[in-house]
Each structure stands twice: as structure tokens, then as C-alpha cells.
Coordinates of C-alpha atoms in Angstrom, one line a residue:
M1 CA -11.4 110.1 180.5
N2 CA -7.7 109.4 180.5
Y3 CA -7.3 107.8 183.9
E4 CA -3.6 107.1 183.5
A5 CA -2.8 110.8 183.3
V6 CA -4.5 111.8 186.5
L7 CA -2.2 112.3 189.5
H8 CA -2.4 113.7 193.0
I9 CA 0.1 113.1 195.8
P10 CA -0.9 114.0 199.4
L11 CA 1.6 115.8 201.5
S12 CA 3.7 117.0 198.6
N13 CA 3.9 119.9 196.1
Y14 CA 0.3 118.7 195.2
A15 CA -1.0 119.3 198.7
H16 CA 0.7 121.6 201.1
G17 CA 0.1 124.5 203.5
M18 CA 1.2 127.9 202.5
D19 CA 0.6 129.1 206.0
E20 CA -1.6 127.9 208.9
E21 CA -4.8 129.1 207.1
N22 CA -4.2 128.6 203.4
V23 CA -3.6 125.2 201.8
V24 CA -2.8 124.4 198.2
F25 CA -4.3 121.5 196.4
R26 CA -3.3 120.4 192.9
L27 CA -4.3 117.7 190.4
R28 CA -2.8 116.7 187.1
A29 CA -4.9 115.5 184.2
A30 CA -4.3 114.9 180.5
R31 CA -4.2 118.1 178.5
G32 CA -7.7 119.1 177.4
D33 CA -9.3 115.9 178.8
I34 CA -11.1 117.2 181.9
K35 CA -13.9 119.8 181.6
S36 CA -14.2 120.4 185.3
C37 CA -12.4 119.5 188.5
K38 CA -13.8 120.1 191.9
L39 CA -12.3 119.7 195.3
Y40 CA -14.5 118.5 198.2
Y41 CA -13.0 119.0 201.6
G42 CA -14.1 118.5 205.2
D43 CA -12.9 118.3 208.8
R44 CA -11.3 114.8 209.2
A45 CA -12.1 115.1 213.0
C46 CA -15.8 116.0 212.2
R47 CA -18.1 115.0 215.1
V48 CA -20.8 113.7 212.7
N49 CA -21.0 110.9 210.2
P50 CA -20.8 111.1 207.3
V51 CA -18.3 114.0 207.1
V52 CA -19.8 117.3 206.0
F53 CA -17.9 118.4 202.8
S54 CA -17.7 121.8 201.2
C55 CA -16.8 122.3 197.5
E56 CA -14.3 124.5 195.6
T57 CA -13.9 124.6 191.9
M58 CA -10.3 124.2 190.7
T59 CA -8.9 125.9 187.7
V60 CA -6.1 125.1 185.2
V61 CA -3.1 127.3 186.3
A62 CA -0.4 125.7 184.1
Q63 CA 0.0 123.3 181.1
D64 CA 2.8 121.4 179.5
Q65 CA 2.7 119.3 176.3
L66 CA 1.0 116.4 178.0
Y67 CA -0.9 117.7 181.0
D68 CA -3.2 120.3 182.6
Y69 CA -2.5 121.3 186.2
Y70 CA -5.5 122.2 188.2
E71 CA -5.1 124.2 191.5
V72 CA -7.0 125.8 194.2
V73 CA -5.7 127.7 197.2
L74 CA -8.1 126.9 200.0
R75 CA -8.6 129.2 203.0
S76 CA -9.6 126.4 205.3
P77 CA -11.3 126.6 208.6
Y78 CA -9.8 123.2 209.4
T79 CA -6.3 122.2 210.4
R80 CA -7.1 118.5 209.7
I81 CA -8.6 117.9 206.3
C82 CA -10.0 114.9 204.4
Y83 CA -10.7 115.5 200.8
Y84 CA -11.6 114.0 197.4
F85 CA -12.0 115.2 193.8
E86 CA -14.8 115.1 191.3
L87 CA -13.7 114.9 187.7
N88 CA -15.9 115.5 184.7
D89 CA -14.9 115.0 181.0
G90 CA -18.2 116.3 179.6
E91 CA -19.7 112.8 179.4
K92 CA -19.4 111.4 182.9
S93 CA -18.2 112.2 186.3
V94 CA -16.1 110.2 188.7
Y95 CA -14.8 110.6 192.2
Y96 CA -11.1 110.4 192.7
Y97 CA -9.8 109.5 196.2
Y98 CA -7.2 107.2 197.7
D99 CA -5.7 106.9 194.2
M100 CA -9.0 105.2 192.9
F101 CA -11.7 106.3 190.5
M102 CA -15.1 105.5 191.9
S103 CA -18.8 106.1 191.2
T104 CA -19.7 106.2 194.8
L105 CA -18.2 107.7 198.0
P106 CA -16.9 105.6 200.9
V107 CA -18.5 105.4 204.3
E108 CA -15.2 105.5 206.2
R109 CA -13.5 108.9 206.3
S110 CA -10.1 107.3 206.4
E111 CA -10.6 106.2 202.8
F112 CA -10.4 109.8 201.5
Y113 CA -7.2 111.7 200.8
Q114 CA -5.8 113.1 204.1
L115 CA -3.9 116.2 205.2
P116 CA -3.5 115.0 208.8
F117 CA -2.6 118.3 210.4
N118 CA -1.4 121.5 208.8
R119 CA 1.4 122.1 211.3
R120 CA 3.3 125.3 211.2
E121 CA 6.5 123.5 211.7
D122 CA 6.1 121.5 208.5
I123 CA 5.2 124.4 206.2
A124 CA 8.0 125.1 203.7
T125 CA 8.6 128.9 203.7
I126 CA 11.4 131.3 202.6
P127 CA 12.8 134.3 204.4
S128 CA 10.6 137.4 204.1
W129 CA 13.3 139.5 202.4
V130 CA 14.1 137.0 199.6
Q131 CA 11.4 138.0 197.1
D132 CA 12.6 141.6 197.1
A133 CA 16.2 140.5 196.4
V134 CA 18.3 140.8 193.3
I135 CA 21.5 139.0 194.0
Y136 CA 25.0 139.8 192.6
N137 CA 27.3 136.8 192.5
I138 CA 31.0 137.7 193.0
F139 CA 34.0 135.4 192.2
P140 CA 36.2 137.1 194.8
D141 CA 39.6 136.7 193.1
S142 CA 38.3 138.2 189.8
F143 CA 36.2 141.1 191.0
A144 CA 38.1 144.0 192.5
T145 CA 41.3 145.0 194.2
A146 CA 40.1 148.5 194.9
K147 CA 37.3 150.8 193.8
G148 CA 36.7 150.3 190.1
Y149 CA 40.0 148.4 189.7
I150 CA 41.3 144.8 189.5
S151 CA 45.1 144.3 189.5
N152 CA 45.0 141.1 187.4
Q153 CA 48.1 140.0 189.2
K154 CA 48.9 136.6 190.6
G155 CA 49.7 136.5 194.3
Q156 CA 50.4 134.3 197.2
A157 CA 50.2 134.5 201.0
D158 CA 51.3 132.4 204.0
F159 CA 48.9 130.8 206.4
L160 CA 50.5 128.8 209.1
H161 CA 52.8 126.3 207.3
H162 CA 50.8 126.6 204.0
T163 CA 50.9 128.9 201.0
T164 CA 47.7 130.1 199.4
Y165 CA 47.4 131.5 195.9
S166 CA 45.4 134.0 193.9
M167 CA 45.2 134.6 190.2
R168 CA 43.6 138.0 189.6
G169 CA 44.2 140.0 192.8
G170 CA 40.7 140.4 194.1
T171 CA 40.2 141.3 197.8
L172 CA 37.4 141.8 200.3
K173 CA 38.5 145.4 200.6
G174 CA 38.0 145.7 196.9
I175 CA 34.5 144.4 197.2
K176 CA 33.8 146.8 200.1
E177 CA 35.0 149.8 198.1
N178 CA 32.6 148.9 195.3
I179 CA 29.5 149.0 197.4
P180 CA 28.5 152.2 195.6
Y181 CA 28.6 150.2 192.4
F182 CA 26.1 147.7 193.7
K183 CA 23.8 150.5 194.7
D184 CA 24.1 152.1 191.3
L185 CA 23.3 148.8 189.6
G186 CA 20.4 148.2 191.9
V187 CA 21.2 144.9 193.5
N188 CA 20.6 144.5 197.2
C189 CA 22.4 141.2 198.0
I190 CA 25.8 139.9 197.3
Y191 CA 26.8 136.2 197.2
M192 CA 30.5 135.5 197.3
N193 CA 32.1 132.2 196.1
P194 CA 34.4 130.7 198.8
I195 CA 36.5 133.1 200.9
F196 CA 37.9 130.8 203.6
V197 CA 41.6 129.8 203.6
A198 CA 42.3 127.5 200.6
G199 CA 45.1 126.6 198.3
E200 CA 43.8 127.3 194.8
W201 CA 42.5 130.6 193.5
H202 CA 38.9 129.2 193.3
K203 CA 39.0 128.5 197.1
Y204 CA 37.0 125.3 197.0
D205 CA 39.8 123.3 198.5
V206 CA 39.4 124.6 202.0
I207 CA 42.3 124.4 204.5
D208 CA 40.8 126.4 207.4
Y209 CA 37.1 127.0 207.9
Y210 CA 37.5 129.7 210.6
N211 CA 39.7 132.2 208.7
I212 CA 39.5 134.3 205.6
D213 CA 42.1 133.5 203.0
P214 CA 45.0 135.9 203.4
C215 CA 45.0 136.6 199.7
F216 CA 41.6 138.1 200.1
G217 CA 42.2 139.8 203.5
S218 CA 41.4 139.1 207.1
N219 CA 38.5 138.2 209.3
E220 CA 38.4 141.9 210.3
D221 CA 38.1 142.8 206.7
F222 CA 35.2 140.5 206.3
K223 CA 33.4 141.9 209.3
E224 CA 33.9 145.4 208.0
L225 CA 32.5 144.3 204.6
V226 CA 29.4 142.7 206.1
D227 CA 28.7 145.8 208.3
A228 CA 29.2 148.2 205.5
C229 CA 26.9 146.2 203.2
H230 CA 24.2 146.1 206.0
D231 CA 24.6 149.9 206.4
E232 CA 23.6 150.2 202.8
G233 CA 20.7 147.7 202.9
I234 CA 22.7 144.9 201.2
K235 CA 22.5 141.3 202.3
V236 CA 25.6 139.1 202.3
I237 CA 25.6 135.3 201.4
I238 CA 28.7 133.2 201.6
D239 CA 29.7 129.8 200.2
G240 CA 29.8 126.8 202.5
V241 CA 31.9 123.9 201.3
F242 CA 31.2 120.9 203.5
N243 CA 31.1 118.1 201.1
H244 CA 34.8 118.1 200.8
C245 CA 37.9 119.9 202.1
G246 CA 41.4 120.6 200.7
W247 CA 44.1 118.0 201.2
N248 CA 46.0 120.4 203.5
F249 CA 43.0 120.5 205.9
F250 CA 44.4 119.6 209.4
A251 CA 42.4 116.3 209.7
F252 CA 43.4 115.0 206.3
E253 CA 47.0 115.9 207.0
D254 CA 46.8 113.8 210.2
V255 CA 45.5 110.9 208.2
L256 CA 48.3 111.1 205.8
K257 CA 50.9 111.3 208.6
K258 CA 49.5 108.6 210.9
G259 CA 47.5 106.4 208.6
E260 CA 45.1 104.0 210.3
A261 CA 46.2 105.3 213.7
S262 CA 44.8 108.7 213.0
R263 CA 41.9 109.8 215.2
Y264 CA 40.4 111.5 212.1
K265 CA 40.3 108.5 209.8
E266 CA 36.5 108.3 210.2
W267 CA 36.2 111.9 209.1
F268 CA 36.6 111.0 205.5
Y269 CA 34.8 108.8 202.9
G270 CA 36.4 105.7 201.3
L271 CA 39.9 105.8 202.7
K272 CA 42.1 103.0 201.5
F273 CA 45.4 102.6 203.4
P274 CA 48.0 103.7 202.9
V275 CA 46.5 107.0 201.9
E276 CA 48.7 109.0 199.5
Y277 CA 48.6 112.1 197.4
P278 CA 48.5 111.1 193.7
D279 CA 51.4 112.8 191.9
N280 CA 49.5 112.6 188.6
Q281 CA 46.2 114.4 188.5
E282 CA 44.9 111.7 186.2
D283 CA 45.4 109.0 188.8
I284 CA 42.4 108.0 190.8
P285 CA 43.0 108.7 194.6
T286 CA 42.9 106.1 197.3
Y287 CA 40.1 108.1 198.9
D288 CA 36.7 109.4 197.8
C289 CA 36.7 113.0 196.8
F290 CA 34.7 115.7 194.9
A291 CA 34.4 114.1 191.5
Y292 CA 37.9 112.7 191.0
E293 CA 39.6 115.9 192.1
R294 CA 42.5 114.6 194.2
K295 CA 43.0 117.8 196.1
M296 CA 39.4 117.7 197.5
P297 CA 38.9 114.6 199.8
K298 CA 35.3 113.9 200.6
M299 CA 34.1 114.6 204.2
N300 CA 32.0 112.0 206.1
T301 CA 29.4 114.4 207.3
S302 CA 27.4 111.6 209.0
N303 CA 30.2 111.3 211.5
A304 CA 29.3 112.9 214.8
E305 CA 32.6 114.7 215.2
V306 CA 32.5 116.1 211.6
M307 CA 29.0 117.2 212.1
E308 CA 29.8 119.0 215.4
Y309 CA 32.9 120.6 213.8
F310 CA 30.9 122.0 210.8
L311 CA 27.9 123.1 212.8
D312 CA 30.3 125.1 215.0
V313 CA 31.7 126.7 211.7
C314 CA 28.1 127.5 210.8
K315 CA 27.5 129.2 214.2
Y316 CA 30.7 131.1 214.0
W317 CA 30.0 132.9 210.7
T318 CA 26.2 133.2 211.1
Q319 CA 26.3 134.5 214.6
D320 CA 29.6 136.3 215.0
Y321 CA 29.7 138.0 211.6
G322 CA 26.0 138.3 210.9
I323 CA 25.8 136.9 207.5
D324 CA 22.4 136.6 205.8
G325 CA 22.7 133.4 203.9
W326 CA 24.6 130.3 202.9
R327 CA 25.1 128.8 199.5
L328 CA 26.0 125.1 200.0
D329 CA 28.4 123.5 197.6
V330 CA 27.7 120.1 196.1
A331 CA 24.7 120.0 198.4
S332 CA 23.1 116.9 196.8
E333 CA 26.0 114.7 197.8
V334 CA 25.9 115.5 201.5
D335 CA 23.6 113.4 203.8
D336 CA 20.2 114.7 204.8
T337 CA 20.8 114.3 208.5
F338 CA 23.6 116.8 208.3
W339 CA 21.6 119.3 206.4
R340 CA 18.6 119.0 208.8
A341 CA 21.0 119.7 211.7
F342 CA 22.6 122.6 209.7
R343 CA 19.2 124.2 209.1
K344 CA 18.2 123.9 212.8
T345 CA 21.5 125.5 213.7
V346 CA 21.2 128.4 211.2
K347 CA 17.6 129.1 211.9
A348 CA 18.1 129.1 215.7
I349 CA 20.5 132.0 215.2
N350 CA 18.7 133.8 212.5
P351 CA 15.3 132.6 211.2
E352 CA 15.7 134.9 208.2
C353 CA 19.0 133.4 207.1
F354 CA 18.7 132.2 203.5
I355 CA 19.9 128.6 202.8
I356 CA 20.5 127.7 199.1
G357 CA 21.6 124.3 197.9
E358 CA 23.8 123.7 194.8
V359 CA 21.6 121.1 193.1
W360 CA 21.7 121.1 189.3
E361 CA 18.7 118.8 188.9
S362 CA 15.2 118.9 190.5
A363 CA 15.7 119.8 194.2
Q364 CA 12.3 118.7 195.5
H365 CA 13.8 116.2 197.9
W366 CA 15.7 119.0 199.7
L367 CA 13.0 121.7 199.6
M368 CA 10.3 120.2 201.8
G369 CA 10.9 122.7 204.6
D370 CA 13.4 120.7 206.6
Q371 CA 16.7 121.3 204.7
F372 CA 17.1 124.2 202.3
D373 CA 15.0 127.3 201.4
S374 CA 16.1 127.3 197.8
S375 CA 18.3 125.7 195.2
M376 CA 20.3 127.0 192.2
N377 CA 17.9 126.9 189.3
Y378 CA 20.2 125.7 186.6
D379 CA 17.1 124.4 184.7
M380 CA 16.1 128.1 184.1
R381 CA 19.5 128.6 182.4
K382 CA 19.1 125.5 180.3
N383 CA 15.6 126.4 179.3
C384 CA 16.5 130.0 178.4
R385 CA 19.5 128.6 176.4
D386 CA 17.2 126.2 174.4
F387 CA 14.5 128.8 173.7
F388 CA 16.2 132.2 173.5
A389 CA 19.8 131.3 172.6
V390 CA 19.8 128.3 170.2
D391 CA 16.2 128.0 169.0
A392 CA 15.9 124.4 170.1
L393 CA 12.3 125.0 171.4
D394 CA 9.3 126.8 170.2
S395 CA 7.2 128.8 172.7
Y396 CA 4.8 126.0 173.2
Q397 CA 7.6 123.6 174.2
F398 CA 9.3 126.3 176.3
D399 CA 6.1 126.9 178.2
G400 CA 6.1 123.2 179.1
R401 CA 9.5 123.6 180.6
V402 CA 8.4 126.7 182.5
T403 CA 5.4 124.7 183.9
A404 CA 7.8 122.0 185.1
M405 CA 9.9 124.6 187.0
I406 CA 6.8 126.0 188.7
M407 CA 4.8 122.9 189.5
R408 CA 7.5 120.6 190.9
Y409 CA 7.8 122.7 194.1
S410 CA 5.4 124.0 196.7
K411 CA 4.0 127.4 196.1
R412 CA 6.2 129.3 198.5
I413 CA 9.4 127.5 197.5
A414 CA 8.9 128.3 193.8
H415 CA 9.2 132.0 194.7
G416 CA 12.6 131.4 196.3
Q417 CA 14.4 129.6 193.5
L418 CA 17.8 131.2 192.7
N419 CA 17.4 132.0 189.0
L420 CA 20.7 132.2 187.1
L421 CA 22.0 132.5 183.6
D422 CA 25.7 132.4 184.6
S423 CA 27.9 131.1 187.4
H424 CA 31.5 130.3 188.0
D425 CA 30.9 126.8 186.6
V426 CA 29.4 127.4 183.2
P427 CA 30.3 129.4 180.0
R428 CA 29.0 132.9 179.9
F429 CA 25.4 133.1 178.6
L430 CA 26.2 135.9 176.2
S431 CA 28.8 133.6 174.5
I432 CA 26.1 130.9 174.3
C433 CA 24.0 133.5 172.5
Q434 CA 26.9 134.0 170.0
E435 CA 27.2 137.5 171.5
D436 CA 23.8 138.3 170.0
M437 CA 22.6 141.0 172.4
H438 CA 18.9 140.7 171.4
R439 CA 18.9 137.0 172.4
F440 CA 20.7 137.9 175.6
K441 CA 18.4 140.7 176.6
L442 CA 15.3 138.5 176.1
S443 CA 16.9 135.9 178.4
V444 CA 17.7 138.5 181.1
I445 CA 14.1 139.9 180.9
F446 CA 12.7 136.4 181.5
Q447 CA 15.1 135.9 184.4
M448 CA 14.1 139.2 186.0
T449 CA 10.4 138.7 185.6
F450 CA 10.0 135.0 186.3
L451 CA 9.1 133.5 189.7
G452 CA 12.1 133.3 192.0
V453 CA 15.2 135.3 192.9
P454 CA 17.3 136.6 190.0
M455 CA 21.1 136.3 190.3
V456 CA 23.6 138.3 188.2
F457 CA 27.1 136.9 187.8
Y458 CA 29.7 139.6 188.1
G459 CA 30.4 141.2 184.7
D460 CA 27.2 140.0 183.0
E461 CA 26.0 143.6 183.3
K462 CA 29.2 144.6 181.4
G463 CA 28.8 142.1 178.6
L464 CA 31.6 139.7 179.7
V465 CA 32.0 136.6 177.5
G466 CA 33.9 133.4 177.8
I467 CA 33.6 129.7 177.0
Q468 CA 36.6 128.2 178.8
E469 CA 37.0 128.3 182.6
H470 CA 39.8 130.9 182.5
E471 CA 37.6 133.0 180.2
Y472 CA 34.3 133.0 182.1
R473 CA 36.2 133.7 185.4
K474 CA 38.2 136.5 183.8
P475 CA 38.8 139.8 185.6
M476 CA 36.0 142.3 186.0
C477 CA 36.1 144.8 183.1
W478 CA 36.0 148.0 185.2
K479 CA 37.3 150.4 182.5
S480 CA 35.7 149.0 179.4
Q481 CA 33.2 151.3 177.6
E482 CA 31.8 148.5 175.5
G483 CA 29.3 147.4 178.2
I484 CA 27.7 150.8 178.8
K485 CA 24.5 150.0 176.9
I486 CA 23.9 146.6 178.5
Y487 CA 24.8 148.1 181.9
K488 CA 22.0 150.7 181.5
F489 CA 19.6 147.9 180.4
Y490 CA 20.5 145.9 183.6
Q491 CA 19.9 149.0 185.7
D492 CA 16.4 149.5 184.1
I493 CA 15.3 145.9 184.4
I494 CA 16.6 145.5 188.0
K495 CA 14.9 148.8 189.0
L496 CA 11.6 147.5 187.5
R497 CA 11.9 144.1 189.1
R498 CA 12.4 145.7 192.6
S499 CA 9.7 148.3 192.2
K500 CA 6.8 146.2 191.0
D501 CA 5.0 143.9 193.5
T502 CA 3.6 141.9 190.6
L503 CA 7.1 140.8 189.6
K504 CA 8.1 140.1 193.1
Y505 CA 5.1 138.4 194.5
G506 CA 2.6 137.8 191.7
E507 CA 1.1 134.5 190.4
Y508 CA 2.4 133.3 187.0
R509 CA 0.1 132.7 184.1
T510 CA 0.9 131.9 180.5
V511 CA -0.9 134.1 178.0
M512 CA 0.5 133.1 174.7
A513 CA 2.7 130.0 173.8
K514 CA 1.9 128.6 170.4
Q515 CA 3.5 125.8 168.5
N516 CA 6.0 126.8 165.8
S517 CA 6.2 130.3 167.2
G518 CA 8.9 132.3 168.9
V519 CA 6.5 134.7 170.7
Y520 CA 6.1 134.0 174.4
V521 CA 3.7 136.0 176.6
F522 CA 3.0 135.6 180.3
K523 CA 1.6 137.8 183.1
R524 CA 2.3 138.2 186.8
C525 CA -0.8 139.0 188.9
F526 CA -0.8 140.5 192.4
A527 CA -3.6 142.4 194.2
D528 CA -5.3 144.6 191.7
E529 CA -2.6 144.7 189.0
E530 CA -1.4 142.5 186.2
T531 CA 2.0 142.9 184.5
Y532 CA 2.4 141.4 181.1
V533 CA 5.7 140.3 179.6
V534 CA 5.9 140.0 175.8
L535 CA 9.1 138.3 174.5
N536 CA 9.4 138.2 170.7
R537 CA 12.0 135.7 169.5
S538 CA 10.7 136.0 166.0
E539 CA 10.6 138.1 162.8
E540 CA 7.0 139.1 163.5
Y541 CA 5.6 142.5 164.6
I542 CA 3.3 141.9 167.6
P543 CA 0.7 144.5 168.6
I544 CA 0.7 144.7 172.4
E545 CA -3.1 145.0 172.5
Q546 CA -3.2 141.5 170.9
C547 CA -1.5 140.2 174.0
V548 CA -3.1 142.2 176.8
G549 CA -6.6 143.0 175.3
N550 CA -8.0 146.4 174.6
A551 CA -7.9 147.7 178.2
C552 CA -5.7 150.7 179.0
Y553 CA -2.2 149.7 180.0
T554 CA 1.0 151.4 181.1
V555 CA 4.3 150.7 179.5
D556 CA 6.9 149.8 182.1
L557 CA 9.8 149.0 179.8
A558 CA 9.9 148.2 176.1
S559 CA 12.3 148.0 173.2
D560 CA 10.0 150.1 171.1
A561 CA 9.8 153.7 172.2
E562 CA 6.0 154.0 171.6
G563 CA 5.1 150.8 173.4
K564 CA 2.4 149.8 170.9
V565 CA 4.1 147.1 168.9
V566 CA 6.8 144.6 169.8
E567 CA 9.2 144.5 166.9
P568 CA 11.2 141.4 165.9
W569 CA 13.5 140.3 168.7
G570 CA 12.0 143.0 170.9
F571 CA 10.2 143.0 174.2
A572 CA 7.6 144.9 176.1
I573 CA 6.6 144.9 179.8
V574 CA 3.3 146.6 180.5
S575 CA 0.8 146.7 183.4
K576 CA -2.9 147.2 183.8
A577 CA -5.5 147.0 186.5
C578 CA -7.1 143.6 187.0

């Protein structure tokens, strides 16, 4: 038995409550090493000694290149659980508890693994509407000036003693007038990049947190947009930029003017006096900022006044305007204490408000139930790029990446990850695919059928391309006829995603992922139905029955009209009874 490979971590993604009655237990072992894994559990407050244990057999639910991941969802009669594992490799059995491998069990119950109390307050959950959502990400300046139209004209507007700028002419009224477009596409939630008063067209250099940038419209325009979206069953998420502000933010202006005498000097990180604007963008500022962007000084969110200010901003937009979620910019660089207070503030107003952190790496630290509900799953983009777009992985390796995305989070949280192929920060995925529509479609299908919440960046459904920033943030192509076919494809896959409970709520299981192969098959299982997804990134013809067995199945969506064979670079999504 390969002891070094065995891992279990109490009170983590390896042991957590899904709700007050169901608890997830996981154990990692070397791939193919363990023949059986059993969980023994009992009441840690049991009135008799020794503790009376019950047994559940665990099953392998996921694999990567090195490990098997065993799991059981236990419907426990106990809120306080002590537990251990019995591992068998076909030759011998050992008990595993307290990070030790033993041939006998201890007398003291405290020596077993412990789940001290499955408290409802500590269970990481996501809002109830999230798994039904398909989100449409709008870069406001580039989307629409009016219905089906973007002016593509530069603009500017005055706010107090400042001037704000736009590049493409997008407005909030333009977004509102295109609500029928969202309905036609099938999305039921919009997420807008920053809309508060800011200098540059991207609006990440915020000047005023309580007002809409006049290039986009007014606070009244925003309220009308939110109300109109809600009338059509569309949720609204906005961007919260609290890691940094713009250099024309009132508090930073005061620091520039008064220096060390400013009452706001503790609002910012790393000030070195005298504080000055660098004239050359290549010069390193005398203050900490976002990256080395001199126009975005970093806020000290651990300061009590800063925290109070931003929590009031949070209340203002969440309560007065009724937004449904926050996407939090540069979330991994803001202190945990602030995010915990932010969460409490949001959830006190609206427990169903969706909190998404911009974290490009593993976000486990922020997804334990006390900070965010979700994070932007850039790993999904990276993995789709490496498998579907550039052939850097075979299906066996890709499946290992998929396992990592699923197993690093608790079970509920995995269903809330924001799955994206594109955003305002990265080259368009279709360009990464060298504009090969077959590769792009396979990636989109995986995005729409994988665990989590799919997000479409504006224009992806029209086939927008672009490598450089000015290209991938280009104006929406409202009049182009080139994207009609891909638009119809997006309509179909979004409709399927939203109509099938298996794709929204189902468990994920790999069906086929072989070495040196481009064929990847998985299924989503929910209630009495299984939906199989066959993705063929190869030159082979794949009989569907080879993937799903000989049972009768219904074709949900397929590249082949007959739905019996998946042709090279094709796909099939089929369902059957369990």
C-alpha cells in the first residue's frame, strides 16, 4: 500500500457539511492502489464506550494521473461525528485515523478524526438561483448605445471638477434597450464590468463610488435597467473595485494636496512622502497601487474608516438598487477581515446575493463559506485551451485537470464556480483556437455542460476575435451576418443547459478519458436521468453506443443529424434513464 499518497484533511473540502443532514467525506489514494475504502462513523458524544460505529463503503468518484479520489455523502443522524477509514489493497487492511496507519483502533474517541459540530453557519453554500444561471458579461463601453447599435465614438463627460472618458459609446440605456436580445439568446443574468464614475474607459480607476459614470448614464438609468431586467427574470451583477481607486478619488486628492497632514493618509498602502503623480507611466509610484499602474493607488481596506466607507457603498447599491450580485476585482489582494465584513453586510440585506471573487488561481482559501460564494474559474479556460485549442493535452491528462477543478472545493461550491472562456482581461478564445470553429464549439459545449455557472463574454456568440486589448474589447458586432451560425449554436446549447436538471444540478463522472486520445466523454447524473457528453477532438468516428451502452437514449444536441455516430471534431449530448 502506498501510504505516502493517502490524504484526508478534516474540516476542509475532504470533510464538510452540504447541509445540516448530509456530510461529505473524501479520501485520496494512489491511483489503482486501494481495492476498497470504508468510512466508519459514530456520535462523538456517544453515551457509551467504546463509541458505536456504523460503516459506509466509499467509491472512486474522480481520478487524475496520480490519485484516486474516494467519496461518500453521508446522511448522518449525528451533528457531532468521529470517524476513521479502513483501507484494503487486496493483501492487507489498515485503519487510518489521526493521520496514522494502524492495525488496531484506539480506546479514546478523541484519537479518531473529528467533525466537531456540523453547524449551519459554517456550511459553504451558494444562492439558490445560481445553478440555473447562464451569465452574460458586458463591457459597458463596448456593448450598445441603443437597441442593436453601438456608436463606436469616443466621448467625454464632466463630473464635478473631473472629466471622464469613453472609447466606444456604450451606455446603460443601450444595455436596457437590448434586454430582448438577452432573452432571445437565452441568458438570465448580466454581469457588467465597472460602471461607477472613473477616468478611463475601462472604469477600473474609480473616482466616485456612489454615482454612475456620466458617459454611461445616471443613477436613475441604472435603477431603470435593474428594474427592467428583473421584470424579465434577469439578474444583475456589478463590479466592485475595492482593492484600489483612481488617483482622482477624493481621499487620494487630499493626500496629494496636504501630504502627511491629510486625514486620509492611512487610507492607502505604502505612501512615501511627498506623494506625487509620476509623469512617466514607466516610473514606479511613491505609493502602492494595482500592479504598477500609477493611476490606481491601493486602498488600505484594513483601516476602519476605509472599511466603513466601502461597506456603506456595498449597502447603497445592494439595498437601494436591488442588485443580485457583486464581482470583486483583484479579490485575492484584499484582506480577509474586510471580505468577511463585506459578506455579512451583503447577506444581511439579501441572502441570495451572489458574491464572486476575481481569483485567477485556486480560490479555496476564500471559498470556505465566510467570504465568497464563487470565484472566476480561469483554470477552466486554461484547461480548455490546452485540450481543445492547442492539443497540449490528451484526454487522460485533461481529465486530471478536470478532477483538480472539482475536488479542490467543497461539493456545493464546485457547482457555483464562474466558468469562463473569455473576459475583458484575456485574448478571445476563438482567436486562441486560430478561428477554428470546431475547436471553439467543443470548448463551449464543455463550458455549458460542466459543473458550475457558464459565463458568455459579449460577442462570443457572434464570433468576435482579438488578441490585443483593443481587439478583444472591440465594439459589439450588431449588424454582422458572419456570426449567425455560431449565434444559433449558442442559443441551442444555452437552451439545453437551462432546460436539463442533469446539467444544472447533476453529479459529474468521467466515462472515457484515455491516454493518447482526443476523445473525452463524461456524464452528469441527477435523480433518474443521466446526460452523456461526447467530445471528439480527433479524426476518429465514435459510435455513441460505445460511450453510453446499448440502452435507449435520446439525442439532446449533436453535430451529426442522426445522432448515432460522433464524427471527427464533432459532439453529441444524449440522455437516458439511470
